[in-house]
mmCIF file of N, CA, C and O in Angstrom:
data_model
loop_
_atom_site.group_PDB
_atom_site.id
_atom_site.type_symbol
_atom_site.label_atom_id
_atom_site.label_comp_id
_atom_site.label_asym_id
_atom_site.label_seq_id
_atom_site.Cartn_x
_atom_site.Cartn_y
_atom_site.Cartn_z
ATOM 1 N N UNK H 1 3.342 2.406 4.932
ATOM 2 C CA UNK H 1 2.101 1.714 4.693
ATOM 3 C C UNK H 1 1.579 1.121 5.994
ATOM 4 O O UNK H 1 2.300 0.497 6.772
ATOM 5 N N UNK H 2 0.054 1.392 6.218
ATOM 6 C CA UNK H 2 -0.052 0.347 7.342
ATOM 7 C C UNK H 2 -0.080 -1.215 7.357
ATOM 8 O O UNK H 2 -0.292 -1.915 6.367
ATOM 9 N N UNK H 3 0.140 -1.612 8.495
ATOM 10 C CA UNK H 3 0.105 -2.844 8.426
ATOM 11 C C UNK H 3 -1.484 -3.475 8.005
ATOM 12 O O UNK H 3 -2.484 -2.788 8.213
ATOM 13 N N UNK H 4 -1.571 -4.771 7.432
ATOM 14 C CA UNK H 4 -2.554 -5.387 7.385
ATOM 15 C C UNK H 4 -2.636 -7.058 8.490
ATOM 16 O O UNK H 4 -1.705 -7.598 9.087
ATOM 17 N N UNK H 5 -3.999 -7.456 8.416
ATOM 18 C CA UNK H 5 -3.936 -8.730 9.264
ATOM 19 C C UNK H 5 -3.246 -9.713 8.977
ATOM 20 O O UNK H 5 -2.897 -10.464 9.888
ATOM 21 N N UNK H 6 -2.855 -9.979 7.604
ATOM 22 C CA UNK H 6 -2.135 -10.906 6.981
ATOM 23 C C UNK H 6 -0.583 -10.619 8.024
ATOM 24 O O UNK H 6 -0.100 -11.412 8.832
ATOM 25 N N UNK H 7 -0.126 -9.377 7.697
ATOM 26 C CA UNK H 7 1.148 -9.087 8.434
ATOM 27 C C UNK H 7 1.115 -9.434 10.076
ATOM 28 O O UNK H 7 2.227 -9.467 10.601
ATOM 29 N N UNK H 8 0.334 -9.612 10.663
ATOM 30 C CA UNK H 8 -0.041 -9.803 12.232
ATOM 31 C C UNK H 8 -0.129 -11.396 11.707
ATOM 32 O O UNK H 8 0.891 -11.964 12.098
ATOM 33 N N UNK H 9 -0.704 -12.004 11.208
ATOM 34 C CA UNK H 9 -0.585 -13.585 11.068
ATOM 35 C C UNK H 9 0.677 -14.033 10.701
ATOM 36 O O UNK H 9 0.848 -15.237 10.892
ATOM 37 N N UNK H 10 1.891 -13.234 10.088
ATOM 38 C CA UNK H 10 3.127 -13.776 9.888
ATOM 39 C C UNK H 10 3.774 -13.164 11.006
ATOM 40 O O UNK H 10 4.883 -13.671 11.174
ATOM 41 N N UNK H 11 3.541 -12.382 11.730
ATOM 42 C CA UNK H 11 3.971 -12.299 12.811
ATOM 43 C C UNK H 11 4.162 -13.522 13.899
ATOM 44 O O UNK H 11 5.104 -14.054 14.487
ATOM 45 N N UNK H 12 2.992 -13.636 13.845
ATOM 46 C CA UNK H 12 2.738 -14.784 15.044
ATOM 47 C C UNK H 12 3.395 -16.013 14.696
ATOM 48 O O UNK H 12 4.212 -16.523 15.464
ATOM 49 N N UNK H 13 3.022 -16.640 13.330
ATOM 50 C CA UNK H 13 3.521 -17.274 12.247
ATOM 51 C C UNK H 13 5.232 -17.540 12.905
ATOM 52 O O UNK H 13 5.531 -18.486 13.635
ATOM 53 N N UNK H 14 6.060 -16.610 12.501
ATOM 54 C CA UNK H 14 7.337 -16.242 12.618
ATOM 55 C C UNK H 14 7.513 -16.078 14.215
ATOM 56 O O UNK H 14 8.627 -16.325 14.678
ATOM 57 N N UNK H 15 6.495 -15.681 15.065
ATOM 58 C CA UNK H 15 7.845 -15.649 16.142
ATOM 59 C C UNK H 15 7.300 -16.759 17.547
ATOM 60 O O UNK H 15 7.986 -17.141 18.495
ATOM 61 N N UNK H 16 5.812 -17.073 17.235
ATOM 62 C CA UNK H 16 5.113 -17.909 18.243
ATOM 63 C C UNK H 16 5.035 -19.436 17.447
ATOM 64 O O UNK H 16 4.347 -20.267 18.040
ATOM 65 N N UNK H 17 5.668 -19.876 16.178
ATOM 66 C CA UNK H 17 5.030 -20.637 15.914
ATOM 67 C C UNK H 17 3.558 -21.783 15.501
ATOM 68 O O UNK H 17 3.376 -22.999 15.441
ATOM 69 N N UNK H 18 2.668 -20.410 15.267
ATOM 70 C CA UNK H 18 1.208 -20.784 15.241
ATOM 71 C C UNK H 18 1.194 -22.068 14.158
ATOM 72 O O UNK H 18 1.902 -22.023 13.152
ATOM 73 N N UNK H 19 0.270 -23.291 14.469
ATOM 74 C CA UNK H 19 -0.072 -24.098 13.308
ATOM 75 C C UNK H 19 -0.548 -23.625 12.228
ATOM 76 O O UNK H 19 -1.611 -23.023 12.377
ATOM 77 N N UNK H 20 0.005 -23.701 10.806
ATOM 78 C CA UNK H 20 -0.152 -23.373 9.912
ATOM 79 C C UNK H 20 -1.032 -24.778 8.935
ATOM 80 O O UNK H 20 -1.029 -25.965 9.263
ATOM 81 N N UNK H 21 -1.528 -24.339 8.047
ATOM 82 C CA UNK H 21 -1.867 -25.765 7.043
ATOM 83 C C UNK H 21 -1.378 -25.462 5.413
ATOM 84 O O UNK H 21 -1.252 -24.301 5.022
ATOM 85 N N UNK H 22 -1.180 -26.366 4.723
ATOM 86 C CA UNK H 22 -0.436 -26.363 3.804
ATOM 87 C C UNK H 22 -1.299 -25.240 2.428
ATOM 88 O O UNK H 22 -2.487 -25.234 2.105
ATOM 89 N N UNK H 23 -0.026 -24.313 1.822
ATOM 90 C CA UNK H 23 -0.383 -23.383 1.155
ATOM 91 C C UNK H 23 -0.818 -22.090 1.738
ATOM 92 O O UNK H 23 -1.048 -21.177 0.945
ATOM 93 N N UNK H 24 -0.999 -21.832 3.298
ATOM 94 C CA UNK H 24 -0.822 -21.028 3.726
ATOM 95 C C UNK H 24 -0.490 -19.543 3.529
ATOM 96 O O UNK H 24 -1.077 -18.462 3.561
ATOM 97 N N UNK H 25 1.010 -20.132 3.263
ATOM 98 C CA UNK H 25 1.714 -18.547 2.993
ATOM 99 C C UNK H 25 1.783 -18.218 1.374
ATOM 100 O O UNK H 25 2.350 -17.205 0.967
ATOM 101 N N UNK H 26 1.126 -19.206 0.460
ATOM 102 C CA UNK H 26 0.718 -18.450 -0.872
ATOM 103 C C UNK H 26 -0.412 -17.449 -0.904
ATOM 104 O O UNK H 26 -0.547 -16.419 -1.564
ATOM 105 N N UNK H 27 -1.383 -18.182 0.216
ATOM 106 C CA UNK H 27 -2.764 -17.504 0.056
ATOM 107 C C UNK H 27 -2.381 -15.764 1.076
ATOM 108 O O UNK H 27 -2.890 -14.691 0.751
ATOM 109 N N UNK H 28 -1.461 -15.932 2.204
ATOM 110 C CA UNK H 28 -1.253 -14.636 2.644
ATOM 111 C C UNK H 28 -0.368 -13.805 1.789
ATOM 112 O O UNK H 28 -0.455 -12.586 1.938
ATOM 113 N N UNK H 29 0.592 -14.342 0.791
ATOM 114 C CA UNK H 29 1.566 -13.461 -0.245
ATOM 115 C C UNK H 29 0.562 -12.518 -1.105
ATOM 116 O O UNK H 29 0.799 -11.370 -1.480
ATOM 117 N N UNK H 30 -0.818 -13.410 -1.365
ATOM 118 C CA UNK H 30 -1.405 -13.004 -2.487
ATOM 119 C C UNK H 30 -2.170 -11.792 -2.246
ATOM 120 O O UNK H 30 -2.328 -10.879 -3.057
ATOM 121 N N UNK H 31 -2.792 -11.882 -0.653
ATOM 122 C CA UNK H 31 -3.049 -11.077 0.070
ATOM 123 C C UNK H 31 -2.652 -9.569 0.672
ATOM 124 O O UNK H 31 -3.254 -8.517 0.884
ATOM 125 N N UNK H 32 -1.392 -10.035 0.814
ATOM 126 C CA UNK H 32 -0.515 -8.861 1.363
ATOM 127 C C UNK H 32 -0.173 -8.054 -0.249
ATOM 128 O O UNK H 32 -0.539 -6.894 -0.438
ATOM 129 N N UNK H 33 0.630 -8.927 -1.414
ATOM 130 C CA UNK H 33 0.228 -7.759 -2.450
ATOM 131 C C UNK H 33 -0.779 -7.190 -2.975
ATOM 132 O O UNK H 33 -0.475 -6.172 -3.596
ATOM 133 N N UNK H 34 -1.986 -7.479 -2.968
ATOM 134 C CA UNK H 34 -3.682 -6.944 -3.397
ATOM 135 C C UNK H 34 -3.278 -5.779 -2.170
ATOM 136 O O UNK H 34 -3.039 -4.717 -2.745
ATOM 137 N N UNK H 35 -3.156 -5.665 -0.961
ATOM 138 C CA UNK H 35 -3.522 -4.515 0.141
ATOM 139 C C UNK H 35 -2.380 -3.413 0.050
ATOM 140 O O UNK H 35 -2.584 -2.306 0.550
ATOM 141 N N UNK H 36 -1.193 -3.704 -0.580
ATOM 142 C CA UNK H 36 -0.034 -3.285 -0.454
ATOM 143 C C UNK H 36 -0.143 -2.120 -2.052
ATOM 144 O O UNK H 36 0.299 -0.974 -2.124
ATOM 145 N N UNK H 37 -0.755 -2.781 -2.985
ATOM 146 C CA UNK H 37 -1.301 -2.104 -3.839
ATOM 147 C C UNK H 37 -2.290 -0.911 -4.049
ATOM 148 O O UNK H 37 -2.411 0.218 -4.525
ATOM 149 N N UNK H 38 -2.894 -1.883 -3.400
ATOM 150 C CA UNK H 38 -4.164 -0.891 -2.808
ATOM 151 C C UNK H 38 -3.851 0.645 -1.921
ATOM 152 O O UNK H 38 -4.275 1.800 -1.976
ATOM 153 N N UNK H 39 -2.892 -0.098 -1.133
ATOM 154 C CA UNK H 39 -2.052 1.275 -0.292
ATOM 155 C C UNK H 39 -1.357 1.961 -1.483
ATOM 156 O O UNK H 39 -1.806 3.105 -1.412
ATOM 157 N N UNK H 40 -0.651 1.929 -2.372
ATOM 158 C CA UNK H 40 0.261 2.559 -3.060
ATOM 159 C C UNK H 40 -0.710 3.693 -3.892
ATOM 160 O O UNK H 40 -0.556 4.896 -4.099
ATOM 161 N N UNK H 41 -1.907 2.617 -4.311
ATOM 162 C CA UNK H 41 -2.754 3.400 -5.890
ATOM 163 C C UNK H 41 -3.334 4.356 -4.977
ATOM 164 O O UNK H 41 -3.751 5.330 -5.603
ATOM 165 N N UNK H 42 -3.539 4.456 -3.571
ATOM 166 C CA UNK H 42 -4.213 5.349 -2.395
ATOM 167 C C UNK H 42 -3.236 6.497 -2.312
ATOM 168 O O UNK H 42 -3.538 7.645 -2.638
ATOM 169 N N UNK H 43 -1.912 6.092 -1.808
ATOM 170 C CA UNK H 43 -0.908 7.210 -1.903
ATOM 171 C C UNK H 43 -0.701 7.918 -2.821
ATOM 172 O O UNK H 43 -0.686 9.134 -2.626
ATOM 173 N N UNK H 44 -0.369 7.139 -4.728
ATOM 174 C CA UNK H 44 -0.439 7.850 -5.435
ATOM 175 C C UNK H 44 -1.695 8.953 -6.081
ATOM 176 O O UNK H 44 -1.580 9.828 -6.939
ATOM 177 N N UNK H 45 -2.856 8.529 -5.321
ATOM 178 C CA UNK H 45 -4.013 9.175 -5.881
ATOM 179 C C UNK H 45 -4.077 11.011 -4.834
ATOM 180 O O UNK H 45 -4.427 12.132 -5.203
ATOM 181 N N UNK H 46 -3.468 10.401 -3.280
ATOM 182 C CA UNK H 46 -3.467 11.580 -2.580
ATOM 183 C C UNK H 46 -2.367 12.736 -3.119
ATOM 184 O O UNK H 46 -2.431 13.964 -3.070
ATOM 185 N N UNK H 47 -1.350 11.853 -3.643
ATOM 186 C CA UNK H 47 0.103 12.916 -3.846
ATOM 187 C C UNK H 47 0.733 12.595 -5.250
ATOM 188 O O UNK H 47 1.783 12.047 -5.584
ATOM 189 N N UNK H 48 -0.272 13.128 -5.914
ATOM 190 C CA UNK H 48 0.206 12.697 -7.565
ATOM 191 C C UNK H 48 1.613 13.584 -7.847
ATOM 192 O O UNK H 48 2.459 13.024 -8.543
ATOM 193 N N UNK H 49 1.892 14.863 -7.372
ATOM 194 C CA UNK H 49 2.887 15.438 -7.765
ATOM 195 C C UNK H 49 3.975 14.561 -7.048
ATOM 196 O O UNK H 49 4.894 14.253 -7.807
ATOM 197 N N UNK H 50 4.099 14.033 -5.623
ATOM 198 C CA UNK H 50 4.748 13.644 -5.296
ATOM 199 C C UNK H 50 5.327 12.142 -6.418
ATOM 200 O O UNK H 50 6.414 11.991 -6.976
ATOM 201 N N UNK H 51 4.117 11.246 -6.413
ATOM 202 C CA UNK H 51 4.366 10.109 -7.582
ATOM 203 C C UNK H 51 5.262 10.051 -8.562
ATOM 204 O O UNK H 51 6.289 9.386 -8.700
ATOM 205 N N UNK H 52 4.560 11.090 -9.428
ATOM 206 C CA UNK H 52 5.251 11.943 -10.549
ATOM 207 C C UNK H 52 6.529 12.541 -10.552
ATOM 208 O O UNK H 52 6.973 12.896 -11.643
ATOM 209 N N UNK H 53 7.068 12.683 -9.738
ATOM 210 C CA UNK H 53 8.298 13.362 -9.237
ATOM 211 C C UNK H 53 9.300 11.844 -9.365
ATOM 212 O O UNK H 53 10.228 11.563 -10.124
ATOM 213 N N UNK H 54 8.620 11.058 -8.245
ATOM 214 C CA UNK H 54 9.633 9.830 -8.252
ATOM 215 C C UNK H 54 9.592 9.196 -9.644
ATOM 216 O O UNK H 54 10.564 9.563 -10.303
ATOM 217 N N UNK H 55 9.116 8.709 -10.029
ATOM 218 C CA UNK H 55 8.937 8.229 -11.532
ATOM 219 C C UNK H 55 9.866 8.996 -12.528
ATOM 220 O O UNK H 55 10.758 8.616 -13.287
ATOM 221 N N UNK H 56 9.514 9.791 -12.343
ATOM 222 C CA UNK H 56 10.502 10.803 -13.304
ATOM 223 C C UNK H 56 11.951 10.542 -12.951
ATOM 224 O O UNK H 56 12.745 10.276 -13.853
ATOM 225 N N UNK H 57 12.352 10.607 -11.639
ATOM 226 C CA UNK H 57 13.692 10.621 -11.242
ATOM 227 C C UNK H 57 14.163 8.718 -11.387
ATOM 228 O O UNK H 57 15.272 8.231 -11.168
ATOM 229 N N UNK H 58 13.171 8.151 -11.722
ATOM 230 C CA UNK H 58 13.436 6.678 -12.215
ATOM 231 C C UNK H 58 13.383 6.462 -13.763
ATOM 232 O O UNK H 58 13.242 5.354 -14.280
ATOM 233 N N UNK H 59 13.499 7.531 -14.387
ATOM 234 C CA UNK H 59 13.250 7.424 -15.640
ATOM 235 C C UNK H 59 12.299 7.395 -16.683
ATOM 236 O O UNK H 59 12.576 7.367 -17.882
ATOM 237 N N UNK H 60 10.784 7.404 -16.022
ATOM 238 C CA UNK H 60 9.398 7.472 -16.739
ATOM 239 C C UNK H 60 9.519 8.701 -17.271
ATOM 240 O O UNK H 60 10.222 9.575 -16.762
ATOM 241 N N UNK H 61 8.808 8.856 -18.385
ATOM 242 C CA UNK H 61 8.456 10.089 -18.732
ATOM 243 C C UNK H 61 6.616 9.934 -18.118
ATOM 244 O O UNK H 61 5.766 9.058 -18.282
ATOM 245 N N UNK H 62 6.620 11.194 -17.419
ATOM 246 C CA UNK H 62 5.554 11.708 -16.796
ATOM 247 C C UNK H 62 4.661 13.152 -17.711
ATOM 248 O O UNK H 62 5.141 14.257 -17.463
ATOM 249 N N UNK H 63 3.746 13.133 -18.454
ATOM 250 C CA UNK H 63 3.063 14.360 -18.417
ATOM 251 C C UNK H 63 1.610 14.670 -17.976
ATOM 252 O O UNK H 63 0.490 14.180 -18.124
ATOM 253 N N UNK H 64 2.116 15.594 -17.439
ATOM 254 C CA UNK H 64 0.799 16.612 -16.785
ATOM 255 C C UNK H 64 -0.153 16.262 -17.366
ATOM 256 O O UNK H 64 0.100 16.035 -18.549
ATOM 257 N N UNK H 65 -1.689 16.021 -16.946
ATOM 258 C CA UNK H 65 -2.466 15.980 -17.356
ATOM 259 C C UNK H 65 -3.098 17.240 -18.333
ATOM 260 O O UNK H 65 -3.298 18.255 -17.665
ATOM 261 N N UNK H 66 -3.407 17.359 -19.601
ATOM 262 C CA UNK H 66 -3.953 18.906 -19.967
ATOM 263 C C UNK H 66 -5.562 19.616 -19.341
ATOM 264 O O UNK H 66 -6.167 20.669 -19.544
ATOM 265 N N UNK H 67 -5.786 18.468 -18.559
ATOM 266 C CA UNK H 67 -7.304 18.913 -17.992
ATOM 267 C C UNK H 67 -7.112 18.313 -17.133
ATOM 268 O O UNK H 67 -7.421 17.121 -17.148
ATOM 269 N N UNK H 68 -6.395 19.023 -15.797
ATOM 270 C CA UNK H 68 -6.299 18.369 -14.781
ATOM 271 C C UNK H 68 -7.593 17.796 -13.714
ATOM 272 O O UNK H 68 -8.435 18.675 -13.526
ATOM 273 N N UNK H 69 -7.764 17.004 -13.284
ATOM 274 C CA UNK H 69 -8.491 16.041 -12.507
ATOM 275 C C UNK H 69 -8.942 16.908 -11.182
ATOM 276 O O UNK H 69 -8.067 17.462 -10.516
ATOM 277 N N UNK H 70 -10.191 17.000 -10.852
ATOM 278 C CA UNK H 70 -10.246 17.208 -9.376
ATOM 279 C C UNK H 70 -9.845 17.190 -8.167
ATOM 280 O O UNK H 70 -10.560 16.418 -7.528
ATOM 281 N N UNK H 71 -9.074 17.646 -7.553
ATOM 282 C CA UNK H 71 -8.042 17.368 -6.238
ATOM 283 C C UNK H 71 -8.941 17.274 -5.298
ATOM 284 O O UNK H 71 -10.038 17.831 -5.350
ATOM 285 N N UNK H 72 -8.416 16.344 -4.086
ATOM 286 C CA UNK H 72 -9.519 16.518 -2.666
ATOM 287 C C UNK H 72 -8.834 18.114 -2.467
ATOM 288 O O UNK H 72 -7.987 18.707 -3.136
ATOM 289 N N UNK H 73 -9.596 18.507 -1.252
ATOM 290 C CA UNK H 73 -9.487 19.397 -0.655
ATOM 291 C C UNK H 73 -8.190 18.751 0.242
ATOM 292 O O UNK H 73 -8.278 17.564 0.558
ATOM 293 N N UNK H 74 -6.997 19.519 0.650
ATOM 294 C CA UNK H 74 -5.742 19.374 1.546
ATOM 295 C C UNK H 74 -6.592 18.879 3.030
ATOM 296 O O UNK H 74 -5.949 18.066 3.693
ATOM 297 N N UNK H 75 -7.626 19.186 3.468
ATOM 298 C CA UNK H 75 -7.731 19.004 4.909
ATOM 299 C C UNK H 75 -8.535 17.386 4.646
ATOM 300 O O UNK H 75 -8.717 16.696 5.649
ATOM 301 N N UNK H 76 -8.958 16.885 3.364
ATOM 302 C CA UNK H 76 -10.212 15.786 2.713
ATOM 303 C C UNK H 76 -8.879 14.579 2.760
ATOM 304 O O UNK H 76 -9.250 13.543 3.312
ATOM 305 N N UNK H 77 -7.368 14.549 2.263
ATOM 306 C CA UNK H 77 -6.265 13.666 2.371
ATOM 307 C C UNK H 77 -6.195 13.272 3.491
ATOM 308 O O UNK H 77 -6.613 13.677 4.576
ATOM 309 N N UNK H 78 -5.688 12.525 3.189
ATOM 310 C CA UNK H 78 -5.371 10.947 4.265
ATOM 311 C C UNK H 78 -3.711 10.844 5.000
ATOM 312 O O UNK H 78 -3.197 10.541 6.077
ATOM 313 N N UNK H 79 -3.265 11.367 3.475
ATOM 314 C CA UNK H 79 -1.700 10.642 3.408
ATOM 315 C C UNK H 79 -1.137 11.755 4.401
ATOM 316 O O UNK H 79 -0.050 12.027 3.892
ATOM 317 N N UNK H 80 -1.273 12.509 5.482
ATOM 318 C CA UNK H 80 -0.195 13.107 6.641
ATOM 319 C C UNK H 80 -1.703 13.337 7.686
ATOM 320 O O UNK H 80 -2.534 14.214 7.455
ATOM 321 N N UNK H 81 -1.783 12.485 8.672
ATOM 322 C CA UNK H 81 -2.473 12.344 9.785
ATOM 323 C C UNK H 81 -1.849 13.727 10.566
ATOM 324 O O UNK H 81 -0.654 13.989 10.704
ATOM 325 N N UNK H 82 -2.974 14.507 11.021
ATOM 326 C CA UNK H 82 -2.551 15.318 12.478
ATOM 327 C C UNK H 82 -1.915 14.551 13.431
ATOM 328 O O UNK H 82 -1.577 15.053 14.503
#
């Protein structure tokens, strides 16, 4: 996943000691899971077989859609950069 700004503010946070103010790191937790999500429902939308695969091997039952959904085009994905 890439990083987000929240993660660069606990960086600094954690190793420079930046002043923080109180409640801080609830409002960046809340943050970092909304983007972290956001990354996942992105991954699973590029590589549904892949998704589907793990799930299954965790115990979901997974079925195929019977009218499968529009795929991007392979070169239109995100999820494996040149």
């Amino acid at each position: 996943m890439r990083p987000a700004l929240e993660d660069v503010l606990l960086f600094l946070q954690r190793e420079f000691a930046i002043d923080t103010i109180p409640g801080w790191r609830a409002v960046l937790d809340e943050h970092l899971r909304n983007w972290r999500l956001m990354q996942l429902k992105t991954a699973v939308r590029d590589a549904p077989d892949a998704a589907a695969q793990v799930l299954r091997s965790l115990g979901y039952s997974v079925v195929e859609p019977t009218v499968p959904a529009a795929r991007q085009a392979p070169e239109d994905v995100k999820l494996f950069w040149p």
